Tab-separated table of C-alpha atoms and ligand atoms in Angstrom:
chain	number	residue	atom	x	y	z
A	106	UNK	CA	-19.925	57.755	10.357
A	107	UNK	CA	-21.962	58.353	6.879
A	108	UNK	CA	-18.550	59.130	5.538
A	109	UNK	CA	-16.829	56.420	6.514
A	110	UNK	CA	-19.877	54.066	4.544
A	111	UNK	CA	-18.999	56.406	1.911
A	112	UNK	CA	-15.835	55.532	2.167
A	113	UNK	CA	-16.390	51.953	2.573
A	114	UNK	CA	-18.432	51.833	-0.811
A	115	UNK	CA	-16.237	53.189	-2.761
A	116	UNK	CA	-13.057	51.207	-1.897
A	117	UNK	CA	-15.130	48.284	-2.000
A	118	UNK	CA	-16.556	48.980	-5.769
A	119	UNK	CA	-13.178	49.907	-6.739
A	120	UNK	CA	-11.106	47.003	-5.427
A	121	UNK	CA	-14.219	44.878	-7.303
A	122	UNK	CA	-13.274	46.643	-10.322
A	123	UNK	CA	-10.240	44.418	-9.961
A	124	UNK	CA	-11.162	41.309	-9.642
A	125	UNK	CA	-10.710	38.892	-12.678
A	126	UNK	CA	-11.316	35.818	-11.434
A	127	UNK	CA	-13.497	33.844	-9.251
A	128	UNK	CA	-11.255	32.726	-6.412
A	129	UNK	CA	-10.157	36.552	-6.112
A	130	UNK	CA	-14.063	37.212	-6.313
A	131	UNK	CA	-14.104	35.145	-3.233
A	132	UNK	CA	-11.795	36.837	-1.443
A	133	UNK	CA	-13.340	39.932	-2.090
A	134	UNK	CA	-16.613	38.665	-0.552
A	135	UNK	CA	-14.752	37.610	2.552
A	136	UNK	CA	-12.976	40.917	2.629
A	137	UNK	CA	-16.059	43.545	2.289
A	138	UNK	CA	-18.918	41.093	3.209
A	139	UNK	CA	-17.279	38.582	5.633
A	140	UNK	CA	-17.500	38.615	9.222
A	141	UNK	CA	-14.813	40.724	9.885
A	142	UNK	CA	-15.539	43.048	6.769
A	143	UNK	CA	-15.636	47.090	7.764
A	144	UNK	CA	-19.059	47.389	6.725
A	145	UNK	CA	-20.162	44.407	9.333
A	146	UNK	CA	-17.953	46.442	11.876
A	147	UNK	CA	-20.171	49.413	11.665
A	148	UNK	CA	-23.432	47.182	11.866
A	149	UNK	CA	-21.688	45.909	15.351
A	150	UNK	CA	-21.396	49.254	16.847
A	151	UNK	CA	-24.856	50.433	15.932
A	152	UNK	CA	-25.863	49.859	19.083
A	153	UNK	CA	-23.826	52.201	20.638
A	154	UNK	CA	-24.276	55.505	18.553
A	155	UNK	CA	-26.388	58.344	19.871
A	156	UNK	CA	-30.211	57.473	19.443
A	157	UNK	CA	-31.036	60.097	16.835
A	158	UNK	CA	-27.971	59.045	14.613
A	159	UNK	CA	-28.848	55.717	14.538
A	160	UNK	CA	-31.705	55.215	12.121
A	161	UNK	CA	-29.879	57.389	9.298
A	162	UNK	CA	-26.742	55.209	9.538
A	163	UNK	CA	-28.545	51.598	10.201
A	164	UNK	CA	-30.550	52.581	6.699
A	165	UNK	CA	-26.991	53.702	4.709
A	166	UNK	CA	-25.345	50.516	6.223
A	167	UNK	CA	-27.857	48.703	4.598
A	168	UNK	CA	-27.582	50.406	1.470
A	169	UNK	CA	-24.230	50.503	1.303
A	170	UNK	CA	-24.637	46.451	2.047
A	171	UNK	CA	-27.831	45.651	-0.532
A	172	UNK	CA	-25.147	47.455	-3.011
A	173	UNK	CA	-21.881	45.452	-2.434
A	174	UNK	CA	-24.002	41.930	-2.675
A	175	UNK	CA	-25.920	43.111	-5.769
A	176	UNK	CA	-22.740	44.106	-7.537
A	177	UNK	CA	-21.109	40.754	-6.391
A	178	UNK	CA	-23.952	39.137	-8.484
A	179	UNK	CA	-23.212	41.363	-11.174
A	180	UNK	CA	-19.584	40.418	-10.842
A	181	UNK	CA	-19.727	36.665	-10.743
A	182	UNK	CA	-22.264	36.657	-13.874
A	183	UNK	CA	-19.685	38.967	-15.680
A	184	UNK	CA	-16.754	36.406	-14.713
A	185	UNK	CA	-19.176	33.241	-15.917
A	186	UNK	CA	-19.664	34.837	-19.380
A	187	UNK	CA	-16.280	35.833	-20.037
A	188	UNK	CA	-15.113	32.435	-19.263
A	189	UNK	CA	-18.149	30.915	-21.622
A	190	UNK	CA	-16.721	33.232	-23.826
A	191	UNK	CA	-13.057	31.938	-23.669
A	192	UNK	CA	-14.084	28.421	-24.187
A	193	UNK	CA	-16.680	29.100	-26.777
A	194	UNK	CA	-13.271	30.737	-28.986
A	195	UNK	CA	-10.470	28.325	-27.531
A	196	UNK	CA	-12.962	25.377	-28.395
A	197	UNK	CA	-14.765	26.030	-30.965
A	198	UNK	CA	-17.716	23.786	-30.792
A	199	UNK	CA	-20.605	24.697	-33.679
A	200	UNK	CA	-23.246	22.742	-32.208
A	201	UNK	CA	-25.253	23.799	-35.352
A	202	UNK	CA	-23.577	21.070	-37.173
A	203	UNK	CA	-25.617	18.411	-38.603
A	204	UNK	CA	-24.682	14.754	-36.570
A	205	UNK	CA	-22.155	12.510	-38.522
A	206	UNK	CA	-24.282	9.490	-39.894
A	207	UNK	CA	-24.141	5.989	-37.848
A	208	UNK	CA	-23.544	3.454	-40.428
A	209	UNK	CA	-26.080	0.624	-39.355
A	210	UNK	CA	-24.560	-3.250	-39.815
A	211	UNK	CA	-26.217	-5.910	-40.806
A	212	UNK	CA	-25.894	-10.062	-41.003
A	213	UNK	CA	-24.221	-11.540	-43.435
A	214	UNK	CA	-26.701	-12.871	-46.400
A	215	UNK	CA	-24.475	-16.370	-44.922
A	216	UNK	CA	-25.167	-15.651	-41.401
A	217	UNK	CA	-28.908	-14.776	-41.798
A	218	UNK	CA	-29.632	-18.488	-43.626
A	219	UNK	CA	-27.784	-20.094	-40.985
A	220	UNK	CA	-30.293	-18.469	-38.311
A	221	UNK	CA	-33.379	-19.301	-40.308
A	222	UNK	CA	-31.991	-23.013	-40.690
A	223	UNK	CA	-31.743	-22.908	-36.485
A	224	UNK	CA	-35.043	-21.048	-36.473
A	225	UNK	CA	-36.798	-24.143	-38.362
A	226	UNK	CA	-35.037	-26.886	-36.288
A	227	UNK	CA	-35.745	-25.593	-32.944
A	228	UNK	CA	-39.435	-25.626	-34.053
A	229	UNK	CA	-38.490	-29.013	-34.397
A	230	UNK	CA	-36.779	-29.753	-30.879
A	231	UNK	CA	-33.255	-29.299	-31.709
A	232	UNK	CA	-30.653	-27.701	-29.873
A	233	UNK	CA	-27.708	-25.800	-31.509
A	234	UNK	CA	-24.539	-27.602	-30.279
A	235	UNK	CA	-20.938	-25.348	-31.276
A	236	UNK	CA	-17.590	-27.150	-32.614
A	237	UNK	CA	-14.338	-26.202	-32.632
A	238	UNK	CA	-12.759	-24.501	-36.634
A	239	UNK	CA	-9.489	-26.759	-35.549
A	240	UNK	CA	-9.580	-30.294	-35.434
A	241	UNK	CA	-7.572	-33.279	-35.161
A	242	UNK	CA	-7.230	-35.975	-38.160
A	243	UNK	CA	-8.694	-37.999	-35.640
A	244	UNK	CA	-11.607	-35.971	-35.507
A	245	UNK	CA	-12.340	-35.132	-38.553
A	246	UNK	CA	-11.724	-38.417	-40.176
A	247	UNK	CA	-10.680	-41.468	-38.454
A	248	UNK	CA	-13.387	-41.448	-35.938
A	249	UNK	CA	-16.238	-41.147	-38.424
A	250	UNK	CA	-14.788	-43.961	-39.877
A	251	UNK	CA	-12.258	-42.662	-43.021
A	252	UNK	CA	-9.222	-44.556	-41.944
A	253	UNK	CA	-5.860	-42.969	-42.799
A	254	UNK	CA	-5.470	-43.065	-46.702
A	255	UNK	CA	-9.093	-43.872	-46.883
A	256	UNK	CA	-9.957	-42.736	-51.115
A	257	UNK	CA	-12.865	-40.892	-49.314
A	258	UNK	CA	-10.613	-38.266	-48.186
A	259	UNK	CA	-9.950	-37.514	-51.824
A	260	UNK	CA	-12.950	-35.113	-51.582
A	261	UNK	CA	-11.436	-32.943	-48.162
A	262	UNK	CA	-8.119	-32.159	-48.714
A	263	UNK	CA	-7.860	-29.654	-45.928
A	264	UNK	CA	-5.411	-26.952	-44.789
A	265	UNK	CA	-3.038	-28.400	-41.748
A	266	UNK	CA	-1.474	-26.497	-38.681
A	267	UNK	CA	2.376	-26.206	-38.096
A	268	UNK	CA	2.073	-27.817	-34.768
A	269	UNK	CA	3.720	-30.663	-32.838
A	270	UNK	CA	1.451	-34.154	-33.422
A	271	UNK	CA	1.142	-37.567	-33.185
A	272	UNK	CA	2.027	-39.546	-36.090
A	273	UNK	CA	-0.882	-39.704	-38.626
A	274	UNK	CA	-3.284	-37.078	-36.037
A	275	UNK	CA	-2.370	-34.006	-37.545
A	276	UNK	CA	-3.985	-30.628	-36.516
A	277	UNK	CA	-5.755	-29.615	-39.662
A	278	UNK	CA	-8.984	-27.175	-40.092
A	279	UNK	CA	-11.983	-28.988	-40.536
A	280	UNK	CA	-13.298	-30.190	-43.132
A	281	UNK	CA	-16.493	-30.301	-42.423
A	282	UNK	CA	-18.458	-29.685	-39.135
A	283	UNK	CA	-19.342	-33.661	-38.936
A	284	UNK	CA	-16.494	-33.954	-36.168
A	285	UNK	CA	-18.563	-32.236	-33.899
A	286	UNK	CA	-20.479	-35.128	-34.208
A	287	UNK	CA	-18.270	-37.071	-31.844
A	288	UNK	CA	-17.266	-34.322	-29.809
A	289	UNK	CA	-21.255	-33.187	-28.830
A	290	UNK	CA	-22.123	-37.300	-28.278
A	291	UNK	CA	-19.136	-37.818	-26.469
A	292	UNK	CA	-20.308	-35.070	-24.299
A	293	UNK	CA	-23.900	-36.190	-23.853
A	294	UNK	CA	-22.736	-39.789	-23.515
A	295	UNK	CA	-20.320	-38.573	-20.382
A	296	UNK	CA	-23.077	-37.515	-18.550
A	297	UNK	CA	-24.775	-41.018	-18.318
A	298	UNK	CA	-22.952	-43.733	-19.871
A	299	UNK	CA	-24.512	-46.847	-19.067
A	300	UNK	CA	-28.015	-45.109	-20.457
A	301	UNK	CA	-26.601	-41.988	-22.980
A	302	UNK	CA	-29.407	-39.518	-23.488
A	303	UNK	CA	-30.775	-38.759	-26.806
A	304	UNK	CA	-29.402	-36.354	-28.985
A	305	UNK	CA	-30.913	-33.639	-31.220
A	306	UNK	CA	-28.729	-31.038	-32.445
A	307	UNK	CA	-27.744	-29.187	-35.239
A	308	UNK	CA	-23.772	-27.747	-35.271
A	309	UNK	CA	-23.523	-24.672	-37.401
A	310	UNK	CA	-19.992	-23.093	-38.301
A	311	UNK	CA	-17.248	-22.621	-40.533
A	312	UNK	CA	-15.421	-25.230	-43.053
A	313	UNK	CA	-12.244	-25.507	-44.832
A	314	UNK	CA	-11.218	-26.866	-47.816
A	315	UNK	CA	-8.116	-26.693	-49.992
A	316	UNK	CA	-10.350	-26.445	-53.276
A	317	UNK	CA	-9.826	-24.716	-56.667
A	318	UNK	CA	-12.067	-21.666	-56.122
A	319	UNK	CA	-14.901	-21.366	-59.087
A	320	UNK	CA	-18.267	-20.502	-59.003
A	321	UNK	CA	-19.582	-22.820	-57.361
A	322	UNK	CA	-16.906	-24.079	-54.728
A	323	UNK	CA	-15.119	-22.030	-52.105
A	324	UNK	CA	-11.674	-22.900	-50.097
A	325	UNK	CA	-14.294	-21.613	-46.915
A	326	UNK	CA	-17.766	-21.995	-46.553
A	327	UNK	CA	-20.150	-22.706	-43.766
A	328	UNK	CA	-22.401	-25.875	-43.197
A	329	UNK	CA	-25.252	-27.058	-40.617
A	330	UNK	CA	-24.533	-30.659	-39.299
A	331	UNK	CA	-27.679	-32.118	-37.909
A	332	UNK	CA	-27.658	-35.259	-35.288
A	333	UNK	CA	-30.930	-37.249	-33.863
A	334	UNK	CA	-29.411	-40.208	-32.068
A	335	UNK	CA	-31.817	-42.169	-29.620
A	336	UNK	CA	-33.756	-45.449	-29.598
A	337	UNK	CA	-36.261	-46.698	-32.808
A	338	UNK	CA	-34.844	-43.505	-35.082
A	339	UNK	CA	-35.707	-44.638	-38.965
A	340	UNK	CA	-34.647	-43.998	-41.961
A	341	UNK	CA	-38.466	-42.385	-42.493
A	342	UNK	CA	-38.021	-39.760	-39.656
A	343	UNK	CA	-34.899	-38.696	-41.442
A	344	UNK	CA	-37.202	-38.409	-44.411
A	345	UNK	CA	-39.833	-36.788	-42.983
A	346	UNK	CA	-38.074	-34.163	-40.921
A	347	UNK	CA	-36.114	-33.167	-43.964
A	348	UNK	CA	-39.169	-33.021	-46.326
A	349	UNK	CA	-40.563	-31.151	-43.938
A	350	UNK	CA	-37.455	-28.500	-43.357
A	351	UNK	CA	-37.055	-27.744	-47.405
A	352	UNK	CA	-41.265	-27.064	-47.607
A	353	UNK	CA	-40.344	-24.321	-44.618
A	354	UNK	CA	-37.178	-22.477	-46.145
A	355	UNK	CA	-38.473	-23.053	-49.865
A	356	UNK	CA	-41.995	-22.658	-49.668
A	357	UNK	CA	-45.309	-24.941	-49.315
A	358	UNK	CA	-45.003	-26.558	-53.281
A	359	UNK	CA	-40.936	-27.161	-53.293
A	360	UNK	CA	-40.122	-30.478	-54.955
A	361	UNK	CA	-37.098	-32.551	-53.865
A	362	UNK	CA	-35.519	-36.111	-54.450
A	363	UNK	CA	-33.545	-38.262	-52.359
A	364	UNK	CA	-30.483	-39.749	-53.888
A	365	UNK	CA	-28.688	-43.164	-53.217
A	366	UNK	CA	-25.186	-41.666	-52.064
A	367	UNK	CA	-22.110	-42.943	-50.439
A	368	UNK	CA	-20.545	-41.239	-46.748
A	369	UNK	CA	-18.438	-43.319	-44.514
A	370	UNK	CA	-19.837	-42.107	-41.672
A	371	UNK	CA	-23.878	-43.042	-42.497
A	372	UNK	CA	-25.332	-46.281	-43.907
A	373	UNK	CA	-27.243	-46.110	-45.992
A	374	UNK	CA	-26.557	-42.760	-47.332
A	375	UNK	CA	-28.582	-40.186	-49.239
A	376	UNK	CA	-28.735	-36.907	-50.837
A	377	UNK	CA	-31.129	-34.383	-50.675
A	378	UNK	CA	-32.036	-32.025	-54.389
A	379	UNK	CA	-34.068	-29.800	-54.498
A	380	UNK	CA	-35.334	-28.845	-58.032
A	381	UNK	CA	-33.610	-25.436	-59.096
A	382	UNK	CA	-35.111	-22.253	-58.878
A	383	UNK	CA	-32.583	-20.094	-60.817
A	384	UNK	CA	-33.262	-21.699	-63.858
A	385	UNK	CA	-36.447	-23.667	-62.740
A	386	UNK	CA	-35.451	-26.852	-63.499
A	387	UNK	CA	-34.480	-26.476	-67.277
A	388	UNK	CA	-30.238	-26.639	-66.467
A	389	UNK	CA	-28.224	-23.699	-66.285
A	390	UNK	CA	-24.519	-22.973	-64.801
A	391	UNK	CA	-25.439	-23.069	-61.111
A	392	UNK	CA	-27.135	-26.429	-61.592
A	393	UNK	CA	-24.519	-27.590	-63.590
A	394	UNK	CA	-27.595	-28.024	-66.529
A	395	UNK	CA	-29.460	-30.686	-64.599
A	396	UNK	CA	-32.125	-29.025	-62.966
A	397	UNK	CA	-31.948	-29.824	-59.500
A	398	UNK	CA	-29.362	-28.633	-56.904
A	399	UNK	CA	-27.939	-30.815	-54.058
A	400	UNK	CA	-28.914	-29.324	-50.450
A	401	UNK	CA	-27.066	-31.777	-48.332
A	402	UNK	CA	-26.068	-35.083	-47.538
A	403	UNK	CA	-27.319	-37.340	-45.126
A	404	UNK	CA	-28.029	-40.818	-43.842
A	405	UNK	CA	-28.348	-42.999	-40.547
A	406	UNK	CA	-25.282	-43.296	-38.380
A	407	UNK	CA	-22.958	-45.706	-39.296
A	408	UNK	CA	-22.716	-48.426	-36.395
A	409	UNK	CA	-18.947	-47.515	-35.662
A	410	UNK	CA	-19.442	-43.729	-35.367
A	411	UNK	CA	-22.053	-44.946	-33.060
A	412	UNK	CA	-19.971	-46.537	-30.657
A	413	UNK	CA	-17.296	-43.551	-31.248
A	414	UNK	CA	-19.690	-41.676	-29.660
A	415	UNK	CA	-20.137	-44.065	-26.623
A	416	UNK	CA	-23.628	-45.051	-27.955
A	417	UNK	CA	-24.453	-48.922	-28.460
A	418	UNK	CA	-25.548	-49.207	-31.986
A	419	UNK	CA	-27.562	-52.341	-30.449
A	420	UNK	CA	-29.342	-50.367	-28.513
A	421	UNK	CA	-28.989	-46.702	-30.442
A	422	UNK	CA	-29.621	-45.379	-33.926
A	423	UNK	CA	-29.990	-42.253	-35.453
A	424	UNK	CA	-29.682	-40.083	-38.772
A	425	UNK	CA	-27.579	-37.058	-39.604
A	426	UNK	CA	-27.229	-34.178	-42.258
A	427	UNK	CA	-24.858	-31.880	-43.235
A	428	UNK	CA	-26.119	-28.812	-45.557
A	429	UNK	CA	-24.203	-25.367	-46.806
A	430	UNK	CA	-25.851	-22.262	-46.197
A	431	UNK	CA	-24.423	-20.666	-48.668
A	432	UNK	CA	-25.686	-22.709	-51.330
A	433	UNK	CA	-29.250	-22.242	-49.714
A	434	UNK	CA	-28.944	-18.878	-49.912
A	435	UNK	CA	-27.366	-18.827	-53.571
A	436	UNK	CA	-31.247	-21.016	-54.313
A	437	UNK	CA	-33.169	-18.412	-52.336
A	438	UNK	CA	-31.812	-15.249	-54.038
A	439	UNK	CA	-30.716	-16.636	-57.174
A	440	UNK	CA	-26.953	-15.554	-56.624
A	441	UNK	CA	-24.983	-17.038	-59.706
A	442	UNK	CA	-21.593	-16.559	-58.148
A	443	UNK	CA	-20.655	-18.531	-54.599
A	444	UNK	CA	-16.983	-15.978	-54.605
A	445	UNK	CA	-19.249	-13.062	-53.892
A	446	UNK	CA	-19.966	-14.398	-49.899
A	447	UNK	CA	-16.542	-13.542	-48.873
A	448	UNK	CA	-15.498	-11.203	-51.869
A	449	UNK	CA	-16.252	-8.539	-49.109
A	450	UNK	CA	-18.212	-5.803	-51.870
A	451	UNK	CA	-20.336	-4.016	-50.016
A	452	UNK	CA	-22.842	-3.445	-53.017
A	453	UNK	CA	-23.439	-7.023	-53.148
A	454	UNK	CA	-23.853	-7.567	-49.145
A	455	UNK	CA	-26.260	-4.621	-49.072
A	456	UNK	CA	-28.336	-6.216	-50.842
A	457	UNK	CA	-29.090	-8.141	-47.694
B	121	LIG	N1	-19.811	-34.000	-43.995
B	121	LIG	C1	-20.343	-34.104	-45.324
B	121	LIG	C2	-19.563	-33.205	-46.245
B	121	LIG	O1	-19.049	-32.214	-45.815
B	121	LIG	C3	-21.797	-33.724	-45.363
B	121	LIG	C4	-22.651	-34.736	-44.676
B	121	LIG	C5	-23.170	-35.792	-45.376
B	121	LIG	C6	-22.909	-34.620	-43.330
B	121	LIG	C7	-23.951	-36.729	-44.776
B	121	LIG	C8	-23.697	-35.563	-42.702
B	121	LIG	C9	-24.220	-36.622	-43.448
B	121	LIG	O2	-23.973	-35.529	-41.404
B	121	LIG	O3	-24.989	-37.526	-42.835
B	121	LIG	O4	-19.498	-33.451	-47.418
């Protein structure tokens, strides 16, 4: 019996010796370990062996046992590092390498007025309504009041779609973001329209214009609209809430002027300088030499874009803006050149 354990052993370490992967290391266990292995055989029949045998062969059994499972152990670590091994030199991952840099984004210069502008109105209790880029003529003109072949349209020459319209309702890209003017009162007069609700919004986005491109104009550019329509509104709330909005993006002392100026859409209609910072009033190119740069337009709403909007101008008034970011931001960091916001050179938007 001690020689067949011997035997057992030996054919067992040997066939081992063979293995080279895991599922063969498996079968291996089954084979010399399993149920039905030899070595479990002789544990069966134990029992039945002359009384003075049995102690010498129960204690080589278990030898020969503690053996095969601690060189199955050895095995199966062997197998793990040779296949660490294989995939360390098929793969070749050097996890010593230093990380490849994130590149971290940032706003646009553009993008970063346009949030401080919403910032500064919310303070104030206005909501930020979005307009569509594409417009109708109707839209962007004829409902705040520039008639077809209006003069005023002089000033907007826009870019139009190649798309199927109505005669004299073209598809064009706005002009302006003063169309959403309609569009957000039409909206908040549809929810009540025997007793609109008042409006106070400001409509930030992109504009297009089919402009020579200098230093100072741009065929895109963004603007703020801003709309306060409800009962009592004066001419002095538009005053005061504008004041009030250049002393927060310009600083406590900033000095500014209202200007008589023409819009169809407001009557009266103003315009809003404030006194140039680049050169500090004494006239240089971004001022066009006269000391004060023009922030934005604005007036109370003209009685017909009123009621274009579904709001009574009997019972209903209200003021509006429009401003450009970018020529904010040109004040702000003294930028000379309005082609650099969507020149796209990275070592002038870093700056930001
Ligand atoms: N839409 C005008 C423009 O682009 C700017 C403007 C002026 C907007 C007066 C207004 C306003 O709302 O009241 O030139």
């Amino acid at each position: 019996m001690l020689a067949t354990l011997d035997d057992i052993e030996k054919v067992a370490i040997s066939a081992l010796k063979e293995v080279q992967d895991e599922s063969a290391l498996e079968a291996w266990r089954v084979a010399h370990l399993g149920r039905s292995a030899p070595l479990m055989d002789v544990f069966d029949h134990l029992g039945g062996l002359p009384k003075d045998e049995r102690p010498a062969i129960g204690r080589r059994a278990n030898e020969v046992k503690r053996r095969l499972e601690a060189a199955l152990l050895e095995k199966a670590e062997d197998l793990r590092q040779a296949a660490l091994t294989r995939s360390l030199q098929a793969e070749r991952l050097d996890v010593s390498l230093p990380g490849r840099p994130m590149a971290r984004g940032r706003l646009h210069p553009s993008t970063q007025t346009q949030r401080q502008i919403a910032h500064i109105f919310a303070e104030m209790g206005f909501q930020v309504y979005l307009s569509r880029d594409v417009e109708t003529d109707e839209y962007n003109f004829q409902l705040l009041n520039f008639p077809p072949h209006h003069p005023a349209r002089e000033m907007q020459d826009s870019f139009y779609l190649d798309a199927p319209h109505e005669m004299d309702n073209p598809f064009l890209l706005r002009t302006h973001t003063s169309p959403g003017q309609i569009r957000a009162m039409r909206e908040f007069a549809a929810t009540n329209p025997d007793n609109p609700p008042p409006v106070r919004i400001i409509l930030p986005g992109m504009c297009y214009r089919y402009e020579q491109i200098t230093a100072r104009s741009e065929s895109q550019f963004t603007q703020v609209e801003g709309l306060a329509v409800g009962k009592d509104i004066t001419f002095s709330d538009l005053k005061g809430t504008l004041s009030d909005f250049a002393r927060r993006i310009f600083g406590e002392n900033v000095r500014t002027r209202f200007r008589a100026s023409h819009f169809p859409f407001t009557e009266p209609s103003a315009e809003m300088d404030v006194e140039c910072f680049v050169c500090g009033g004494t006239g240089c190119a971004v001022c066009k030499r006269t000391g004060w740069l023009e922030i934005l337009g604005c007036g109370m709403v003209h009685p017909v874009v009123l009621r274009n909007g579904g709001y009574d101008p009997q019972k209903y008034s209200g003021y509006a803006f429009g401003m450009g970011p970018e020529r904010i931001t040109i004040l702000r960091y003294r930028i000379d050149d309005i082609r650099n916001f969507w020149a796209n050179d990275l070592r002038f938007l870093r700056q930001f």
